[in-house]
Amino acid sequence: MELGLSLGAADGGRPELVLGLGVGRGEEERGRREGGVVGARWWEAAASPEPSVRLSLVTSVGLRWPSENGRSAARARGFDVNRAPSVAAGDAPGMEEDEEGPAAPALSSSPNDSGGSFPLDLSAHGLRGPTDAAAQGGGGRSSSRASDDDEGASARKKLRLSKEQSAFLEESFKEHSTLNPKQKVALAKQLNLRPRQVEVWFQNRRARTKLKQTEVDCEYLKRCCETLTKENRRLHKELAELRALKTARPFYMHLPATTLSMCPSCERVASNPASASTLAPEAAATAPAPTTAAARTAVASPEHRPSSFAALFADPRSFPLATQPRPPPPPSNCL
DNA sequence: AGCTCTTGACAAGTTACCTCA
DNA sequence: GATGAGGTAACTTGTCAAGAG
């Protein structure tokens, strides 16, 4: 899914807002996979031609997109997930081997190592999760679809992760928002969790991040919209004043008839009546606006993206142009 | 090469459990 | 102690890509 909005055409300093919110996983996941590294960072996929959030403001409004909360350079710290953890290897009660098989030997080399280094070494703290007991009971799942074939009647138990586990996972998430299988298993061993639990935690964490980011984006776009609406109003006021000035003293009346190249009423260039591109910017601005929000968006955006952001602009105040009275029809002698 | 099927991973949405006021 | 809200672990479903046949 992709949401997009484009508002207004730039014309030499005119406000232009081009908003695109790529919510879909298409590009994101494609970028991740085509990178050949399972653990590639999703925010790197944002550099793809279809970023998850793209904003271009060519306006005097002076708004800037909030800076990315700078991904810190990979902090190399003493925990290589591709190496078997010193403590937990083999003695993690909840560990199943269906995810990786006998993982430890295979972990020593990492063909697709995406630089897996986790920040903390909780093994030094003798970390014991609160889930030990619960983890014993369940054989794990080998895939995310196998949720109903384990531990028979024992319904899902809500396991609260300890503070240390959460902090460790959080730090890991800062380094890699996605995990490759080896990282997952190593992390699970380190934390005495099942790999499935680590996987679920990362999925939920990504979802929370995205939700939070969406809220931030929405707030920001609302502010953009308000600011642009104000700016639009101001420009219209200015335009009305200029028009009033012009009708009071029509300068073209003093020009010879042969040099009169523009109809004073419709402002259409007489020599090329068929071309819409010959419309003066003001005339284009005062052209009848499409009635539906979707049509407005389609007109405004060359890419014709459907957009839920259109709702933000559904308020007629956001389309002052549409509320302008229709310009009088050109005189009959007008080309 | 093109097609179908399987598998694995993930996003999005939902459910259910736990904690706390 | 009961209760409702909020947080979140766990689950379900759908989609996509890669690989095998």
Coordinates of C-alpha atoms (C1' of nucleotides) in Angstrom, one line a residue:
Chain A
M1 CA 0.0 0.0 0.0
E2 CA 1.2 3.4 -0.7
L3 CA -0.3 6.7 0.2
G4 CA 0.5 9.8 -1.6
L5 CA -0.5 13.4 -2.0
S6 CA 0.6 16.2 -4.1
L7 CA -0.7 19.6 -3.6
G8 CA -0.3 22.4 -6.0
A9 CA 2.1 22.9 -8.8
A10 CA 5.2 24.7 -8.2
D11 CA 5.6 27.8 -10.3
G12 CA 8.4 29.9 -9.5
G13 CA 8.2 30.1 -5.8
R14 CA 4.6 29.0 -5.5
P15 CA 4.0 26.7 -2.6
E16 CA 4.3 23.1 -3.6
L17 CA 3.7 20.1 -1.4
V18 CA 4.5 16.6 -2.5
L19 CA 3.8 14.1 0.1
G20 CA 4.2 10.4 -0.3
L21 CA 3.8 7.9 2.5
G22 CA 4.8 4.4 1.4
V23 CA 3.2 2.2 3.9
G24 CA 3.4 -0.9 1.9
R25 CA 5.9 -3.5 2.5
G26 CA 6.6 -4.0 -1.2
E27 CA 9.5 -1.7 -1.6
E28 CA 10.6 -2.2 1.9
E29 CA 10.8 -5.9 1.8
R30 CA 12.1 -5.9 -1.7
G31 CA 14.9 -3.7 -0.7
R32 CA 15.6 -5.9 2.2
R33 CA 15.7 -9.0 0.1
E34 CA 17.4 -7.7 -2.9
G35 CA 20.1 -6.5 -0.6
G36 CA 20.9 -10.2 -0.2
V37 CA 21.2 -9.7 3.5
V38 CA 18.3 -10.9 5.5
G39 CA 19.2 -8.6 8.4
A40 CA 19.4 -5.5 6.3
R41 CA 18.0 -2.5 7.9
W42 CA 14.6 -1.4 6.8
W43 CA 15.4 2.2 7.0
E44 CA 18.1 1.6 4.4
A45 CA 15.3 0.5 2.1
A46 CA 13.9 4.0 2.5
A47 CA 16.7 5.1 0.2
S48 CA 14.9 3.2 -2.6
P49 CA 13.1 5.2 -5.2
E50 CA 10.0 4.8 -3.2
P51 CA 10.9 5.9 0.3
S52 CA 8.5 5.2 3.1
V53 CA 8.1 8.9 3.7
R54 CA 8.9 11.5 1.2
L55 CA 8.2 15.1 1.6
S56 CA 9.2 17.8 -0.7
L57 CA 8.3 21.3 0.3
V58 CA 9.1 24.0 -2.2
T59 CA 7.7 26.9 -0.5
S60 CA 8.4 29.8 1.6
V61 CA 6.9 28.1 4.5
G62 CA 10.2 26.8 5.6
L63 CA 9.2 23.5 7.1
R64 CA 11.7 20.8 7.3
W65 CA 11.1 17.1 7.8
P66 CA 12.2 16.1 11.2
S67 CA 15.6 14.6 11.0
E68 CA 16.0 10.9 11.2
N69 CA 16.9 10.0 14.6
G70 CA 20.3 9.3 13.3
R71 CA 21.1 5.7 13.2
S72 CA 24.2 5.5 15.2
A73 CA 27.1 3.9 13.5
A74 CA 27.3 0.3 14.3
R75 CA 28.7 0.2 17.7
A76 CA 31.0 -2.7 17.7
R77 CA 30.7 -4.3 21.0
G78 CA 31.7 -7.6 22.3
F79 CA 29.0 -9.9 21.3
D80 CA 29.0 -11.6 18.0
V81 CA 25.8 -13.3 17.5
N82 CA 27.4 -15.5 14.9
R83 CA 29.4 -17.0 17.6
A84 CA 27.9 -19.4 20.1
P85 CA 27.2 -17.6 23.3
S86 CA 29.5 -18.5 26.0
V87 CA 27.0 -19.3 28.6
A88 CA 23.7 -20.1 27.1
A89 CA 24.9 -22.5 24.5
G90 CA 23.3 -25.8 25.1
D91 CA 21.9 -25.1 28.5
A92 CA 19.0 -22.9 27.5
P93 CA 16.1 -24.8 28.7
G94 CA 13.6 -23.3 26.4
M95 CA 15.7 -23.7 23.4
E96 CA 14.6 -25.9 20.7
E97 CA 16.7 -27.0 17.8
D98 CA 14.1 -27.0 15.2
E99 CA 15.0 -23.5 14.1
E100 CA 18.6 -24.1 13.5
G101 CA 19.4 -27.6 14.3
P102 CA 22.5 -28.0 16.4
A103 CA 23.2 -24.4 16.0
A104 CA 26.5 -23.8 17.7
P105 CA 28.9 -25.3 15.1
A106 CA 27.2 -23.7 12.2
L107 CA 27.4 -20.4 13.9
S108 CA 31.1 -20.1 13.8
S109 CA 31.1 -19.0 10.2
S110 CA 28.7 -16.6 8.8
P111 CA 28.3 -16.5 5.0
N112 CA 25.7 -13.8 5.2
D113 CA 26.8 -12.1 8.2
S114 CA 25.3 -8.7 8.2
G115 CA 27.6 -7.5 10.8
G116 CA 25.8 -9.1 13.7
S117 CA 27.1 -7.6 16.9
F118 CA 24.9 -7.1 19.8
P119 CA 25.6 -4.5 22.3
L120 CA 25.3 -6.1 25.6
D121 CA 26.6 -9.3 27.0
L122 CA 24.1 -10.3 29.5
S123 CA 25.7 -13.7 29.9
A124 CA 28.1 -11.9 32.1
H125 CA 25.1 -10.9 34.3
G126 CA 23.9 -14.4 34.6
L127 CA 20.7 -13.4 32.9
R128 CA 17.9 -15.7 33.6
G129 CA 14.6 -14.9 32.0
P130 CA 11.4 -15.2 33.9
T131 CA 10.2 -17.5 31.2
D132 CA 12.4 -20.4 32.0
A133 CA 9.6 -22.4 33.6
A134 CA 7.2 -21.6 30.9
A135 CA 9.7 -22.2 28.2
Q136 CA 10.2 -25.7 29.5
G137 CA 6.7 -26.7 28.9
G138 CA 6.6 -25.8 25.3
G139 CA 8.4 -27.4 22.5
G140 CA 8.8 -24.5 20.3
R141 CA 7.5 -23.9 16.8
S142 CA 9.5 -24.4 13.7
S143 CA 7.6 -21.7 11.9
S144 CA 5.3 -18.9 12.5
R145 CA 2.4 -21.0 11.2
A146 CA 2.9 -23.7 13.7
S147 CA 1.4 -22.0 16.6
D148 CA -1.4 -24.5 17.1
D149 CA 0.6 -27.7 17.1
D150 CA 2.7 -27.2 20.2
E151 CA 2.1 -28.0 23.8
G152 CA -1.3 -29.3 23.1
A153 CA -3.9 -28.1 25.6
S154 CA -1.7 -25.5 27.3
A155 CA -3.1 -22.3 25.9
R156 CA -0.7 -19.5 25.2
K157 CA 0.8 -18.1 28.3
K158 CA 1.6 -14.5 28.5
L159 CA 5.3 -14.2 29.4
R160 CA 6.5 -11.0 30.6
L161 CA 10.1 -10.3 29.5
S162 CA 12.3 -9.1 32.2
K163 CA 13.8 -5.7 32.2
E164 CA 17.1 -7.0 31.2
Q165 CA 15.7 -9.0 28.4
S166 CA 13.7 -6.1 27.1
A167 CA 16.7 -3.8 27.3
F168 CA 18.9 -6.3 25.5
L169 CA 16.3 -6.8 22.8
E170 CA 15.9 -3.0 22.5
E171 CA 19.6 -2.5 22.1
S172 CA 19.7 -5.3 19.5
F173 CA 16.8 -3.7 17.7
K174 CA 18.7 -0.4 17.5
E175 CA 21.4 -2.3 15.7
H176 CA 19.2 -4.5 13.5
S177 CA 15.5 -4.1 13.2
T178 CA 15.5 -7.4 11.5
L179 CA 17.3 -10.5 12.3
N180 CA 18.7 -13.3 10.3
P181 CA 18.1 -16.8 11.6
K182 CA 21.5 -17.0 13.2
Q183 CA 21.2 -13.8 15.0
K184 CA 17.8 -14.8 16.1
V185 CA 19.0 -18.1 17.6
A186 CA 22.0 -16.5 19.2
L187 CA 19.9 -13.8 20.7
A188 CA 17.5 -16.4 21.9
K189 CA 20.2 -18.4 23.5
Q190 CA 21.7 -15.3 25.1
L191 CA 18.4 -14.3 26.6
N192 CA 17.1 -17.8 27.4
L193 CA 14.2 -17.3 25.2
R194 CA 12.8 -19.3 22.3
P195 CA 13.8 -18.1 18.9
R196 CA 10.1 -17.7 18.2
Q197 CA 9.8 -15.3 21.1
V198 CA 12.7 -13.2 19.7
E199 CA 11.1 -13.3 16.3
V200 CA 7.7 -12.2 17.7
W201 CA 9.3 -9.5 19.8
F202 CA 11.0 -8.0 16.8
Q203 CA 7.9 -8.2 14.7
N204 CA 5.9 -6.4 17.4
R205 CA 8.7 -3.9 17.9
R206 CA 8.7 -3.1 14.2
A207 CA 5.0 -2.6 14.3
R208 CA 5.3 -0.3 17.3
T209 CA 8.0 1.7 15.6
K210 CA 5.9 2.1 12.5
L211 CA 2.8 3.1 14.4
K212 CA 4.7 5.7 16.3
Q213 CA 6.4 7.0 13.2
T214 CA 3.0 7.2 11.5
E215 CA 1.6 9.3 14.3
V216 CA 4.5 11.6 14.1
D217 CA 4.2 11.9 10.4
C218 CA 0.5 12.6 10.6
E219 CA 1.1 15.4 13.1
Y220 CA 3.7 16.9 11.0
L221 CA 1.6 16.7 7.8
K222 CA -1.3 18.3 9.6
R223 CA 1.0 21.2 10.5
C224 CA 2.2 21.4 6.9
C225 CA -1.3 21.5 5.7
E226 CA -2.3 24.3 8.1
T227 CA 0.8 26.3 7.2
L228 CA 0.2 25.9 3.5
T229 CA -3.4 26.8 3.8
K230 CA -2.4 30.0 5.5
E231 CA 0.1 30.7 2.8
N232 CA -2.4 30.0 0.1
R233 CA -4.9 32.4 1.6
R234 CA -2.2 35.0 1.8
L235 CA -1.3 34.6 -1.8
H236 CA -4.9 34.7 -2.9
K237 CA -5.4 37.9 -1.0
E238 CA -2.4 39.3 -2.7
L239 CA -3.6 38.2 -6.1
A240 CA -7.0 39.8 -5.5
E241 CA -5.4 43.0 -4.7
L242 CA -3.3 42.9 -7.8
R243 CA -6.3 42.1 -9.9
A244 CA -8.2 45.0 -8.4
L245 CA -5.2 47.2 -9.2
K246 CA -5.1 46.0 -12.7
T247 CA -8.8 46.5 -13.5
A248 CA -8.6 50.0 -12.1
R249 CA -5.8 50.9 -14.5
P250 CA -5.8 48.5 -17.5
F251 CA -2.3 48.9 -18.9
Y252 CA -3.1 47.1 -22.1
M253 CA -5.5 49.8 -23.2
H254 CA -2.4 51.9 -24.0
L255 CA -0.9 49.2 -26.2
P256 CA -1.3 49.0 -30.0
A257 CA -3.9 46.4 -31.0
T258 CA -1.4 44.3 -32.9
T259 CA 0.7 43.8 -29.8
L260 CA -2.1 42.8 -27.6
S261 CA -1.3 39.2 -27.0
M262 CA -3.5 38.3 -24.1
C263 CA -7.2 38.5 -23.6
P264 CA -7.7 40.8 -20.7
S265 CA -10.7 38.8 -19.5
C266 CA -9.7 35.2 -19.7
E267 CA -6.0 35.9 -19.9
R268 CA -5.6 33.4 -22.8
V269 CA -2.9 34.0 -25.3
A270 CA -4.7 34.8 -28.5
S271 CA -2.2 33.3 -30.8
N272 CA -2.5 29.8 -29.3
P273 CA -6.0 29.3 -28.0
A274 CA -6.0 25.5 -27.9
S275 CA -3.1 25.1 -25.6
A276 CA -4.0 25.0 -22.0
S277 CA -0.4 25.6 -21.1
T278 CA -0.7 29.1 -22.3
L279 CA -3.0 29.9 -19.5
A280 CA -1.5 32.4 -17.2
P281 CA -0.8 31.1 -13.7
E282 CA -3.6 33.1 -12.3
A283 CA -6.0 31.7 -14.8
A284 CA -4.9 28.2 -14.0
A285 CA -5.3 29.0 -10.4
T286 CA -8.8 30.2 -10.9
A287 CA -9.9 27.4 -13.1
P288 CA -12.8 25.4 -11.8
A289 CA -11.6 22.9 -9.3
P290 CA -12.6 19.3 -9.4
T291 CA -15.4 18.6 -7.0
T292 CA -14.3 15.4 -5.3
A293 CA -11.3 15.1 -3.1
A294 CA -10.0 12.2 -5.2
A295 CA -10.3 14.2 -8.3
R296 CA -8.5 17.1 -6.7
T297 CA -5.8 14.8 -5.7
A298 CA -5.6 13.3 -9.1
V299 CA -5.3 16.7 -10.7
A300 CA -2.8 17.9 -8.2
S301 CA -0.6 14.9 -8.4
P302 CA 0.9 13.8 -11.6
E303 CA 1.3 10.3 -10.1
H304 CA -2.4 10.1 -9.3
R305 CA -1.9 8.4 -6.0
P306 CA -4.8 7.6 -3.9
S307 CA -4.2 9.1 -0.5
S308 CA -5.7 9.0 2.9
F309 CA -4.0 12.2 3.4
A310 CA -6.7 13.6 1.2
A311 CA -8.8 13.5 4.3
L312 CA -6.5 16.1 5.8
F313 CA -7.3 18.3 2.9
A314 CA -10.9 17.6 2.6
D315 CA -11.6 20.7 4.5
P316 CA -12.6 23.3 1.9
R317 CA -10.3 25.7 3.7
S318 CA -7.5 23.7 2.3
F319 CA -8.7 24.4 -1.2
P320 CA -9.3 28.1 -1.3
L321 CA -9.0 28.0 -5.0
A322 CA -12.0 25.8 -5.2
T323 CA -14.1 28.3 -3.3
Q324 CA -13.2 31.1 -5.6
P325 CA -16.0 32.4 -7.7
R326 CA -15.8 31.2 -11.3
P327 CA -14.2 33.8 -13.5
P328 CA -16.6 35.4 -15.9
P329 CA -16.8 33.8 -19.4
P330 CA -14.6 35.3 -21.9
P331 CA -16.2 37.7 -24.4
S332 CA -17.4 36.2 -27.6
N333 CA -14.7 37.7 -29.6
C334 CA -12.1 36.1 -27.5
L335 CA -10.0 33.3 -29.1
Chain B
dA1 C1' 12.1 -20.2 -20.3
dG2 C1' 7.9 -20.4 -18.0
dC3 C1' 4.8 -22.5 -14.8
dT4 C1' 3.3 -24.4 -10.3
dC5 C1' 4.1 -25.6 -5.6
dT6 C1' 6.4 -25.2 -1.3
dT7 C1' 8.7 -22.7 2.2
dG8 C1' 10.2 -18.9 4.9
dA9 C1' 9.8 -14.2 6.3
dC10 C1' 7.2 -10.3 7.2
dA11 C1' 3.3 -6.8 7.8
dA12 C1' -1.1 -6.0 9.5
dG13 C1' -4.6 -7.0 12.3
dT14 C1' -6.4 -9.5 16.3
dT15 C1' -6.6 -11.9 20.7
dA16 C1' -5.5 -12.7 25.3
dC17 C1' -2.9 -12.1 29.2
dC18 C1' -0.7 -9.2 32.6
dT19 C1' 0.0 -5.0 35.3
dC20 C1' -1.5 -1.0 37.5
dA21 C1' -4.3 2.7 38.9
Chain C
dG1 C1' -10.9 -7.6 46.0
dA2 C1' -13.1 -6.1 41.6
dT3 C1' -12.6 -3.6 37.5
dG4 C1' -11.3 -1.2 33.4
dA5 C1' -7.6 0.6 30.6
dG6 C1' -3.3 0.2 28.6
dG7 C1' 0.7 -2.4 27.2
dT8 C1' 2.4 -6.2 24.9
dA9 C1' 3.3 -11.2 24.0
dA10 C1' 1.4 -14.4 21.0
dC11 C1' -1.5 -15.6 17.3
dT12 C1' -3.8 -15.5 12.5
dT13 C1' -4.1 -14.2 7.9
dG14 C1' -2.4 -12.6 3.6
dT15 C1' 1.4 -11.4 0.6
dC16 C1' 5.7 -11.7 -1.5
dA17 C1' 10.1 -13.7 -3.0
dA18 C1' 13.1 -17.5 -3.6
dG19 C1' 14.0 -22.1 -4.7
dA20 C1' 12.8 -26.8 -6.4
dG21 C1' 10.5 -29.8 -9.5

